[in-house]
XYZ file of C-alpha atoms in Angstrom:
630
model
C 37.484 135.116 96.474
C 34.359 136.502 96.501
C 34.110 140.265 97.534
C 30.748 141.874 99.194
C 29.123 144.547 97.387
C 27.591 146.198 99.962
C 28.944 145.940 103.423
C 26.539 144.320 105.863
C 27.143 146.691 108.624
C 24.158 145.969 110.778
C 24.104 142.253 111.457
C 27.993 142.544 111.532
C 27.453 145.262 114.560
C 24.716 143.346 116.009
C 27.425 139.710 116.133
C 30.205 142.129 117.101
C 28.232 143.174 120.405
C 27.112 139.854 121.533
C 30.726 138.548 121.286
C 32.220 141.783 123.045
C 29.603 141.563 125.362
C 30.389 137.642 125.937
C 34.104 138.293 126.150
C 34.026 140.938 128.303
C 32.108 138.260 130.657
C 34.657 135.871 130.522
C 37.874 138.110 131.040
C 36.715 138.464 134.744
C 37.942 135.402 134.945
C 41.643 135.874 133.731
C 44.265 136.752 136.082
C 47.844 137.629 136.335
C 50.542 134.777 137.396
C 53.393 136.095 138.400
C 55.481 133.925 140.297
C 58.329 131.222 139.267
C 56.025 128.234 138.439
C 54.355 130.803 135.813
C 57.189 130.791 133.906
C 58.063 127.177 134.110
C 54.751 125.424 134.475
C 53.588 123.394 137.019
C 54.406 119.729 135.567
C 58.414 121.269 135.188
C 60.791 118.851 136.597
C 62.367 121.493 138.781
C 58.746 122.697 140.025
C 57.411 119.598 140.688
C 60.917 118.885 142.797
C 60.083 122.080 144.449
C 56.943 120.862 145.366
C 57.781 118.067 146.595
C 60.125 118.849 149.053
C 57.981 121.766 150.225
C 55.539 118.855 150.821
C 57.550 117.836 153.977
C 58.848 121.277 154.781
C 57.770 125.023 154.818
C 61.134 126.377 155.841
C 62.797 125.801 152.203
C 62.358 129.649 151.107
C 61.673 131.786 154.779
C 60.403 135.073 154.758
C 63.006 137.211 156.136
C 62.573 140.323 158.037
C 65.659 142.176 159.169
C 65.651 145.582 161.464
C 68.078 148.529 160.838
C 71.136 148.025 162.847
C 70.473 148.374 167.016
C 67.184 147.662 166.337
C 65.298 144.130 167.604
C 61.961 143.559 166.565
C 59.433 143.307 169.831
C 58.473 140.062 171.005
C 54.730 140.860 171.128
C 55.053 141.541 167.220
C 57.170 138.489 166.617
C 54.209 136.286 168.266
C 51.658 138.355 166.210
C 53.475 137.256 163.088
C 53.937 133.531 164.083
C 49.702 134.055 164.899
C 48.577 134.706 161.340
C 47.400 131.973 159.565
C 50.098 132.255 156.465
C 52.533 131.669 159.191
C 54.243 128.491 161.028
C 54.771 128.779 164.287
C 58.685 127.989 163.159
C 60.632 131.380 163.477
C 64.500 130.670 163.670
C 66.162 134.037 164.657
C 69.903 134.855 164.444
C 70.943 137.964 166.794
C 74.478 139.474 166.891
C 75.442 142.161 169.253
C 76.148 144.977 167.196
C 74.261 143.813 164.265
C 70.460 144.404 163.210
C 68.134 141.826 164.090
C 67.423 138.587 161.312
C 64.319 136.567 161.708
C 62.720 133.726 159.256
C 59.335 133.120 158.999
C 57.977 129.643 157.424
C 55.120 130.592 155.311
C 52.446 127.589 155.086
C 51.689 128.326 151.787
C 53.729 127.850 148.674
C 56.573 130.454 148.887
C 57.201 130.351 145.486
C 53.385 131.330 144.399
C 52.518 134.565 144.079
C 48.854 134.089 145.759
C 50.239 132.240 149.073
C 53.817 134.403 148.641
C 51.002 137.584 148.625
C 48.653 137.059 151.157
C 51.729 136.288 153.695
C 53.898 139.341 152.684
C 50.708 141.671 152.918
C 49.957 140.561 156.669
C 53.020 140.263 157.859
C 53.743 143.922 156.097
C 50.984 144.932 158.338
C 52.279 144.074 161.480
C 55.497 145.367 160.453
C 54.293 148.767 159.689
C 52.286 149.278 163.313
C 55.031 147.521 165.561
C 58.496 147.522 163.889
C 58.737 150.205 161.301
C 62.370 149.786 161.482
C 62.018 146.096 159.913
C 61.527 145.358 156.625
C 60.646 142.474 154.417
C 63.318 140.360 152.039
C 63.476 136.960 150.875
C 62.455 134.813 148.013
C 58.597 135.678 148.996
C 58.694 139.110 148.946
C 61.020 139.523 146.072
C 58.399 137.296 144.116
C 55.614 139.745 145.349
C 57.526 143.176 144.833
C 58.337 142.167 141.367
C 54.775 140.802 140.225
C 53.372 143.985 141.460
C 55.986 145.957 140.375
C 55.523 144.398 136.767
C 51.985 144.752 137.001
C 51.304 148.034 137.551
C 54.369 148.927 134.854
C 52.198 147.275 132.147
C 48.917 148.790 132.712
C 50.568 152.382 132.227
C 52.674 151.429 129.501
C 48.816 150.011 128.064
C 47.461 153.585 128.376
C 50.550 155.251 127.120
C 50.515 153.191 124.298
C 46.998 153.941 123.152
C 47.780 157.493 123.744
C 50.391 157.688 121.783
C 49.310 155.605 119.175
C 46.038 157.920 118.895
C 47.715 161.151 118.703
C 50.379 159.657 116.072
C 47.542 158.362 114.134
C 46.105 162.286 114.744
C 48.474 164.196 113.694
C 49.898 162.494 110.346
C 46.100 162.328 109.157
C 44.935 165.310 111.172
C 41.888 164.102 112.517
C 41.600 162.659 115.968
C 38.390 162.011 116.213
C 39.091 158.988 113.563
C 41.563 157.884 115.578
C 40.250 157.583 118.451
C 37.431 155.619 117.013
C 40.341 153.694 115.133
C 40.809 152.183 118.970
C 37.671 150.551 119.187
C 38.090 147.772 116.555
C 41.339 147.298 118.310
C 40.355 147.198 121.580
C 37.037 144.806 121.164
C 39.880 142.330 118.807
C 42.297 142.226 121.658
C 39.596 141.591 124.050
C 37.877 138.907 121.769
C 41.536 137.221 121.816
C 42.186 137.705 125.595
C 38.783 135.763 126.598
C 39.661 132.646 123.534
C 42.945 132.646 125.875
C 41.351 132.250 128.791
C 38.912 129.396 128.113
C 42.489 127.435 127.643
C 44.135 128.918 130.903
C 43.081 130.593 133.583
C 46.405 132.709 134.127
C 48.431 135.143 132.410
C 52.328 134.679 132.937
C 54.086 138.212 133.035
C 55.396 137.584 129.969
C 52.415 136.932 128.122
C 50.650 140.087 129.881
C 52.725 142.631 127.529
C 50.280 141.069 124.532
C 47.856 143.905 124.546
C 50.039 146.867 124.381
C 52.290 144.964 122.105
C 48.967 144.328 119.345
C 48.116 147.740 119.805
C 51.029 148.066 117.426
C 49.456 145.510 114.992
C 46.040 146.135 115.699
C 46.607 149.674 114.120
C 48.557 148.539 111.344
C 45.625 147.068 109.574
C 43.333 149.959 110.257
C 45.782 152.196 108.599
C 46.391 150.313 105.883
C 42.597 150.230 104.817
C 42.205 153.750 105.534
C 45.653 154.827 103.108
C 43.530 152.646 101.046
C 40.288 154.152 101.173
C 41.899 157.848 100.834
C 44.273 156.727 97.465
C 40.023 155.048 96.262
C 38.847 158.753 96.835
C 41.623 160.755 96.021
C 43.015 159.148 93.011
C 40.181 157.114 91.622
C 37.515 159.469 92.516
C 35.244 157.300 94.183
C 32.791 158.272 96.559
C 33.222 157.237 100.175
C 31.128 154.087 100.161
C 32.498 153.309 96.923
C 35.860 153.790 98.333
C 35.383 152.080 101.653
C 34.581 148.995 99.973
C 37.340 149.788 97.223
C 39.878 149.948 99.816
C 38.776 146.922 102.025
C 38.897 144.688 98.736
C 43.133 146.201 97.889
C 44.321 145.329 100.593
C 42.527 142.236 102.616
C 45.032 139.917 100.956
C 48.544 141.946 102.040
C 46.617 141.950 105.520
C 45.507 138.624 105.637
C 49.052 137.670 104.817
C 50.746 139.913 107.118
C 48.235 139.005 109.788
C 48.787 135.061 109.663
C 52.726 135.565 109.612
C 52.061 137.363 113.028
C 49.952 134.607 113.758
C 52.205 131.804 113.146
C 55.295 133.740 114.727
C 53.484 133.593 117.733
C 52.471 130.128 117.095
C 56.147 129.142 116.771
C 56.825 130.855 120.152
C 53.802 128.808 121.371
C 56.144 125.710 120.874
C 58.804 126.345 123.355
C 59.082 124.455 126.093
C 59.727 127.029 128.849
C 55.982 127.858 129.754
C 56.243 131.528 129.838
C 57.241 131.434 126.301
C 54.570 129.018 125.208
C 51.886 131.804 127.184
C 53.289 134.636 125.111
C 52.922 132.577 121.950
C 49.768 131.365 122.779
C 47.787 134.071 123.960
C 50.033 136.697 121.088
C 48.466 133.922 118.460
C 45.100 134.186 119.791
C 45.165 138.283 120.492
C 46.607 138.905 116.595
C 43.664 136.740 115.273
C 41.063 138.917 117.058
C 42.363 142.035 116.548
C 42.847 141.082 113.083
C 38.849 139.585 112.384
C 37.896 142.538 114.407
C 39.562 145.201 111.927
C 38.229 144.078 109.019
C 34.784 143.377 109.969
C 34.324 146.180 111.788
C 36.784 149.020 110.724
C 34.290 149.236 107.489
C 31.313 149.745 109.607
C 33.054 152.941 111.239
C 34.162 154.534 108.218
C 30.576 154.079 106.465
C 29.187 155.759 109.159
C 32.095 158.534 109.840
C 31.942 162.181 107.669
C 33.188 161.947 104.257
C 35.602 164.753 104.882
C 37.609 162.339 107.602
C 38.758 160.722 105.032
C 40.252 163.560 102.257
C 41.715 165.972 104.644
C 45.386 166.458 103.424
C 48.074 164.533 105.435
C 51.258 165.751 107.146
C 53.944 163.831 105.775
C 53.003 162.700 102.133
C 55.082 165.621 100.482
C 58.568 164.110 102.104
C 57.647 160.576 100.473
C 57.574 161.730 97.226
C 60.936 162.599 97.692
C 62.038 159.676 98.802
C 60.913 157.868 95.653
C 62.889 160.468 93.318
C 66.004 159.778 95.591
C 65.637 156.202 95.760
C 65.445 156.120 91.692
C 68.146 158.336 91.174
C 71.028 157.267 94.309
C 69.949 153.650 94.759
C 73.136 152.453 94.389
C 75.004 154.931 97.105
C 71.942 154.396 99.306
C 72.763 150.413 98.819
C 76.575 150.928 99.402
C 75.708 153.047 102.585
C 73.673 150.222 103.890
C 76.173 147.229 102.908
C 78.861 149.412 105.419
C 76.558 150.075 107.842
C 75.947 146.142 108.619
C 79.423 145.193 108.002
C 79.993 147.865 111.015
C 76.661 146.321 112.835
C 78.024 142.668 112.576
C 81.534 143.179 113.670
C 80.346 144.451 116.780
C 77.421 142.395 117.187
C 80.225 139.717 117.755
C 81.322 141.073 120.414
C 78.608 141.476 122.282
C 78.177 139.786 125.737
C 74.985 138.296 127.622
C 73.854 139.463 130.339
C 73.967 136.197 133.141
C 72.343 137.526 136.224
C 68.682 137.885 135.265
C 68.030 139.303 138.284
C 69.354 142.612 137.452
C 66.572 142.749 134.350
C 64.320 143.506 137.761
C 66.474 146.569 138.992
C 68.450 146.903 141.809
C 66.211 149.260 144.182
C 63.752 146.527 144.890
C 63.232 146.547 148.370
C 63.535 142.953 149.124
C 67.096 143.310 146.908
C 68.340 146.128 148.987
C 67.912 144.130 152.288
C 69.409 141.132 150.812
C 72.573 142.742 150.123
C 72.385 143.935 153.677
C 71.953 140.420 154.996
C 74.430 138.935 152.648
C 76.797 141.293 154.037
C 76.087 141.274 157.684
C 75.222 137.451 157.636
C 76.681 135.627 154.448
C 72.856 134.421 154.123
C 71.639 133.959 150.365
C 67.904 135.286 150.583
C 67.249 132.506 148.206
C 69.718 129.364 149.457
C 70.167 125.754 147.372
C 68.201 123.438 148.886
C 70.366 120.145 149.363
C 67.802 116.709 149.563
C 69.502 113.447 150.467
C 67.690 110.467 150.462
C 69.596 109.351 153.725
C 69.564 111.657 156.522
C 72.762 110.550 157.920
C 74.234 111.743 154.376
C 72.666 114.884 155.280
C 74.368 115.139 158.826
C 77.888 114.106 157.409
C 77.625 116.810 154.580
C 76.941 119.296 157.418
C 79.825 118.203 159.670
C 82.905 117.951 156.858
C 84.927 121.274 157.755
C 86.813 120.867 154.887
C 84.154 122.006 152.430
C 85.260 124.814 150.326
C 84.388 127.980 150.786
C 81.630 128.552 148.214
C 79.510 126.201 150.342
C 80.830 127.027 153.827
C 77.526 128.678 155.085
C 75.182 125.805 155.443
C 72.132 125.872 157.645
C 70.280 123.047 158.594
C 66.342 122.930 157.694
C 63.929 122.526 160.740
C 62.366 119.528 161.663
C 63.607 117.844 158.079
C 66.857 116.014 158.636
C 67.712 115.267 155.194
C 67.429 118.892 153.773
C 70.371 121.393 154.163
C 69.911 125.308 152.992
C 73.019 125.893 151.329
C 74.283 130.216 151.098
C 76.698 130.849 148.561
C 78.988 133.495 148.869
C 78.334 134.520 144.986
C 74.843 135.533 144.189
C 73.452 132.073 142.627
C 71.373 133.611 140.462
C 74.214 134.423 137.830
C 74.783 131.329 135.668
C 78.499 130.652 136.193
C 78.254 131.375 139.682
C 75.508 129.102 140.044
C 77.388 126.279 137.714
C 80.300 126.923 140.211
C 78.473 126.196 143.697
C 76.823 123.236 142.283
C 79.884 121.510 140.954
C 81.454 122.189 144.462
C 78.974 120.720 146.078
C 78.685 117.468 143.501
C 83.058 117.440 144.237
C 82.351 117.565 147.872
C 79.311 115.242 148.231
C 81.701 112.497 145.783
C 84.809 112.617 148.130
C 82.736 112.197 150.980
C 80.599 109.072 149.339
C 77.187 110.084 150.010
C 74.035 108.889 148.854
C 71.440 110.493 146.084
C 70.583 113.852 146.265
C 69.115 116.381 144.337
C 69.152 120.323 144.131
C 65.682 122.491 144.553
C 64.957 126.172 145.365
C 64.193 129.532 143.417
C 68.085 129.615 142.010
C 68.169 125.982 140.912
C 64.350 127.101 139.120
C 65.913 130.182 137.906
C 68.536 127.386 136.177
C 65.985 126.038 134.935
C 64.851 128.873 132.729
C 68.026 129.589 131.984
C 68.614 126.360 130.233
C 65.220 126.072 128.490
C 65.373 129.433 127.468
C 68.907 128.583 125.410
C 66.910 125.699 124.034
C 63.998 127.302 123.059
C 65.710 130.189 121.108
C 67.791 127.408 119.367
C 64.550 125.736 118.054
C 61.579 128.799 117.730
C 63.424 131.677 116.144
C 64.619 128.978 112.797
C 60.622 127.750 113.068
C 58.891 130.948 112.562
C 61.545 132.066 110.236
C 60.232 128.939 108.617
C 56.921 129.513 109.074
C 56.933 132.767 107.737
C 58.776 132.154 104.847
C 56.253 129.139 103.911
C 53.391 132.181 104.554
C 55.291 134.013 102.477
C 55.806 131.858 99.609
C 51.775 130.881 99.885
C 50.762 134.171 99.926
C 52.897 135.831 97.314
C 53.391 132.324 94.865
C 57.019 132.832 94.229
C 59.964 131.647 95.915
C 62.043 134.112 95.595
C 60.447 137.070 97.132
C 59.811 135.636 100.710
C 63.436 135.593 100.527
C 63.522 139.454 99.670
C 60.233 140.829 102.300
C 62.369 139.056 105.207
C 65.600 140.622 104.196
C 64.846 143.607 106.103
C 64.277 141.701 109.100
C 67.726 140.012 109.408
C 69.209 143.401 108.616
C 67.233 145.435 111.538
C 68.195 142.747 113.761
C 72.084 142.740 112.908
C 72.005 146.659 113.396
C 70.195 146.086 116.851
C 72.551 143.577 118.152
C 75.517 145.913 116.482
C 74.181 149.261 118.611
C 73.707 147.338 122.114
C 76.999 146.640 121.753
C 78.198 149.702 120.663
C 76.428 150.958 123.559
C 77.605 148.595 125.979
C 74.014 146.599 126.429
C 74.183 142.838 126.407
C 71.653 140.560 125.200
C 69.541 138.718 127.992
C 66.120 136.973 127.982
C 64.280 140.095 126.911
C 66.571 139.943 123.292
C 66.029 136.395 122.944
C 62.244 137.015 123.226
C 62.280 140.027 120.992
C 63.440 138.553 117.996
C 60.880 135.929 116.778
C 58.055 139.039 117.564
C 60.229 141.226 115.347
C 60.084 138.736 112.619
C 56.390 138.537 113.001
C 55.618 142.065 113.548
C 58.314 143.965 110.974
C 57.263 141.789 107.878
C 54.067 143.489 107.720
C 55.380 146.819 105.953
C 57.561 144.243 103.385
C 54.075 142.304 102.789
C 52.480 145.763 101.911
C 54.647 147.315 99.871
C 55.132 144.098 97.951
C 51.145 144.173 97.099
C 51.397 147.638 95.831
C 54.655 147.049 93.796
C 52.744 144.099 92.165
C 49.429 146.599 91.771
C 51.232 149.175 90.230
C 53.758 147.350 88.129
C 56.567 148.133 89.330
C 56.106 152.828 89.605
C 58.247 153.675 92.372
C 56.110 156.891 92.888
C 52.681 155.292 92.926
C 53.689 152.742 95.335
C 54.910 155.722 97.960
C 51.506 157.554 97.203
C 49.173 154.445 97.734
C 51.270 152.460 100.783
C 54.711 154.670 101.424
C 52.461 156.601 104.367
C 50.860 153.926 105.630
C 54.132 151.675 105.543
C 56.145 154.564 107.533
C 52.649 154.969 110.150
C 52.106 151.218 110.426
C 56.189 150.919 111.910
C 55.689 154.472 113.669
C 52.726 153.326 115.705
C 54.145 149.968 116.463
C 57.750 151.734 117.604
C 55.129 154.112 119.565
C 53.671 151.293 121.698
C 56.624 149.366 122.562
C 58.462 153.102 123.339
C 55.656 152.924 125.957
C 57.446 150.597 128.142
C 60.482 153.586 128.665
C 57.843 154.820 131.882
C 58.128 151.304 133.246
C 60.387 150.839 136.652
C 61.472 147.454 135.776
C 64.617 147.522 133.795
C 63.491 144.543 131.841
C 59.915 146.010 130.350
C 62.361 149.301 129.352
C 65.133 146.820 127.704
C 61.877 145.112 126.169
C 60.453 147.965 124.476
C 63.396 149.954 123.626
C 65.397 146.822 122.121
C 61.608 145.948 119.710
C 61.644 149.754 118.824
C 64.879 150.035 117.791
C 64.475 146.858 115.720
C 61.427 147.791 113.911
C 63.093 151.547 113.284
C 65.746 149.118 111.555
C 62.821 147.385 109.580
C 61.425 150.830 108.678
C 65.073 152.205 107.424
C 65.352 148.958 105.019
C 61.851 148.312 103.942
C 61.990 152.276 102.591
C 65.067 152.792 101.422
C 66.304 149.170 100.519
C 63.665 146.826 99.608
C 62.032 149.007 96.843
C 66.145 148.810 95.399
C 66.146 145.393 95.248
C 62.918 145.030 93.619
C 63.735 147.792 90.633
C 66.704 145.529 90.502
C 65.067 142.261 90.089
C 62.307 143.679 87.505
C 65.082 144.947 85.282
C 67.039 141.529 85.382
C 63.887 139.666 84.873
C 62.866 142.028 81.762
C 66.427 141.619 80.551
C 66.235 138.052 80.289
């Protein structure tokens, strides 16, 4: 490979611009999708079923409004509701003296879209607020809106918090924040740069794949720190001058970063895979994101630090001294460090197999949701799901007979029937249906009850039998993405290091983090859900980077434990710091799933950090000295 000899920072600058510039014109066009069909995809079996049958009817998922008890909401507001144009004229109201007030509204959008869902809740919020402050909002609608913005504003703070904390990190180890602060910008224009390549492929960001930015802060930093340990070893040890060293630096470590970039890469490539759409959205817009931040830093990360004072870049850090140490300890106790590590996961894996999953992903959203606190209320004054099974028959007579057996069970008692559709039925469980066995349990009822009684076809629809839906792809896609970027990244790996062995050795660290993970939420009584499952391919991607690193500089330095800590040890410890740093950012978020999210990935990658130090460098002393004995 062929390395520059002087950098061209001007026409690089000038190319950087125009593409900001041009990026920055498309993003207006992205937006955020946060409804169900986001994270299935519109040509999903269930969605287009969903579809289909809301064809024909608009009363499948109602907007509910229920008043406190005693209190009825006015006529003259219930015709201004049925008057807005996101509104049938189809309001079916059940009244019980003693009991607050329930009304459904029939929305004529799409109930389960977040843009129809939206508009609807926001006018009919409206009216609420000037005529019947008592009332308040629930159903499948407004859930879908009060989590989308919910989630939405969550991940714009946990954005800022993780560039602020990222920054002062970055400031106080080197002790200059002025650098890092211009450290952001590279970062900023690559995620940007990726962000617009994703939306010239889609127009819409599921929720899932709208955590990509804060998460590639992480990254994004990673390689800037890396070349700047680099540049400061150029100057301090080889006593180069700063240009000199710039350059220097850029050339030691573009290959560990190229490497470590494209197993990020093709992690989120493998995610990009899955069938279950939100996935595929993470994966595709993480692949696209890593590759921009990743051309950005090292095209323009040189630039800054030709043009920044010399002195940024020999100022004394603030943790070097304790590295040192390290080495000396890791020399001398390697083998009662090792033992302490082999208990530690035998302890981490007998508990990780007891831990349980979590089967009502609902409560990832929290329980003081609005639309979930007057659910409970209606299920309890009413026995009305929020969010009923929609029952299709082909035959409408089948319908009609279903409704008239009294001897269903009782899991299916409460059935109501849909307006002006004969051959659709609302079915209310008494269990929530959005946990998985009670959901398995309603629907075998009703397949038991629908048998005995020798009806026609049918077919299930609604947000629980789409929330199913996830459920099931999501066990398939787990099965088939986290074994393909494992794959992936060993074949990286093994291309990028030319050995066999050693991929082996830089991804040991990873399955290790991840046992002690799975150990302490069990240990702490935290079962794995979605948000684990999702974690763990990332974590493969994101925590080989400090292996691939400290690899390089083993190989540069032959093998000297103490110049390996002094060239990459700092950066290594940084890199994991200021990726911990930005998923930590997701503790200010009110959804319980974005806090599971970041504090699961943090506490992973604080695993990574523990073995790449303290273990990794072991097992390499130990496979120099059996390769020199042989």
């Amino acid at each position: 490979m062929k390395f520059p000899e002087r950098w061209p920072s001007f026409p690089i600058l000038i190319v950087g611009i125009v593409v900001t510039l041009l990026s920055a014109a498309q993003l207006d066009e992205l937006q955020i999708n946060g409804d169900l069909y986001g994270l299935l995809g519109g040509d999903d079996p269930s969605v287009l079923t969903f579809r289909e049958i809301a064809a024909v009817t608009t009363g499948m998922e109602e907007l509910l409004v229920i008043c406190e008890t005693d209190q009825y909401m006015p006529r003259l507001a219930i015709d201004k509701v049925e008057a807005l144009p996101e509104i049938q004229a189809n309001t079916r109201t059940y009244i019980q003296p003693g009991k607050s007030s329930l009304y459904a509204f029939s929305l004529n959008g799409d109930s389960a879209d977040y843009r129809d869902a939206g508009a609807a809740v926001d006018r009919v919020g409206s009216v609420l607020s000037a005529m019947a402050p008592s009332c308040g909002m629930g159903g499948t609608p407004a859930y879908i809106v009060e989590t989308h913005d919910r989630l939405d504003v969550d991940l714009l703070k946990a954005l800022c918090i993780a560039m602020v904390l990222v920054t002062l990190l970055f400031a106080f180890v080197y002790r200059i924040g002025l650098l890092a602060l211009f450290m952001m910008i590279p970062v900023g224009v690559g995620i940007g740069w990726g962000l617009a390549a994703y939306s010239l492929l889609r127009p819409e960001l599921t929720l899932l794949a709208a955590a990509v930015p804060t998460l590639l802060i992480g990254i994004g930093i990673d390689h800037c720190i890396h070349m700047i340990q680099a540049c400061r070893y150029a100057i301090r040890k080889d006593g180069l001058s700063r240009d000199a060293a710039v350059l220097a630096g850029w050339r030691r470590v573009i290959a560990p970063i190229s490497v470590a970039s494209i197993t990020t890469f093709a992690t989120f490539c493998a995610l990009a895979a899955a069938d279950l759409r939100g996935f595929a959205d993470l994966g595709m817009s993480g692949a696209l994101v890593s590759a921009g931040v990743y051309f950005s830093c090292i095209t323009l990360l040189p630039v800054i630090l030709l043009s920044c004072p010399e002195q940024w870049l020999t100022s004394r850090t603030a943790i070097s001294m304790p590295l040192r140490r390290l080495a000396n300890l890791i020399q001398k106790r390697g083998k009662l460090v090792t033992i302490a590590m082999i208990l530690l996961t035998l302890v981490a894996a007998y508990s990780a197999s007891k831990m349980e999953y979590l089967s009502d992903v609902r409560q990832l959203e929290g329980n003081d949701l609005q639309s979930r606190i007057l659910q409970q209320q209606i299920a309890a004054e009413y026995g009305l799901s929020a969010s009923p099974i929609i029952l299709m028959f082909a035959n409408d007579e089948d319908a009609v007979e279903f409704m008239a057996d009294d001897q269903r069970p009782p899991s299916i008692a409460s059935l109501v029937a849909v307006p002006d559709v004969a051959n659709l039925v609302q079915v209310h469980p008494v269990d929530n249906p959005f946990i998985r066995g009670n959901y398995q349990a309603v629907t075998w009822d009703i397949e038991r009850q629908i048998e005995s009684l020798g009806l026609g076809e049918w077919q299930l629809s609604g947000a629980p039998a789409m929330n199913a839906r996830i459920d099931e792809l999501l066990y398939a896609d787990i099965r088939f993405v986290v074994p393909l970027a494992a794959a992936l990244i060993l074949l990286v790996l093994a291309i990028g290091t030319r050995s066999i062995g050693l991929p082996f050795v830089v991804l040991l660290p990873l399955v290790l983090s991840l046992i002690w993970l799975a150990g302490g939420m069990s240990l702490a009584g935290v079962a794995a859900s979605v948000v684990t499952a999702a974690i763990v391919p990332m974590v493969l991607g994101i925590g080989v980077d400090g292996g691939v690193h400290l690899l390089a500089s083993w190989r540069r330095h032959d093998g000297d434990l103490s110049d390996v800590f002094a060239e990459t040890g700092l950066a290594v410890v940084v890199t994991i710091a200021t990726s911990i740093a930005a998923f930590g950012a997701f503790a200010i978020a009110r959804s319980p799933s974005l806090i599971q999210f970041g504090a699961q990935a943090a506490g992973a990658l604080f695993g990574c950090l523990l073995v790449t130090l303290l273990i990794l460098p072991i097992i390499l002393q130990h496979r120099k000295s059996a390769e020199e004995s042989s």
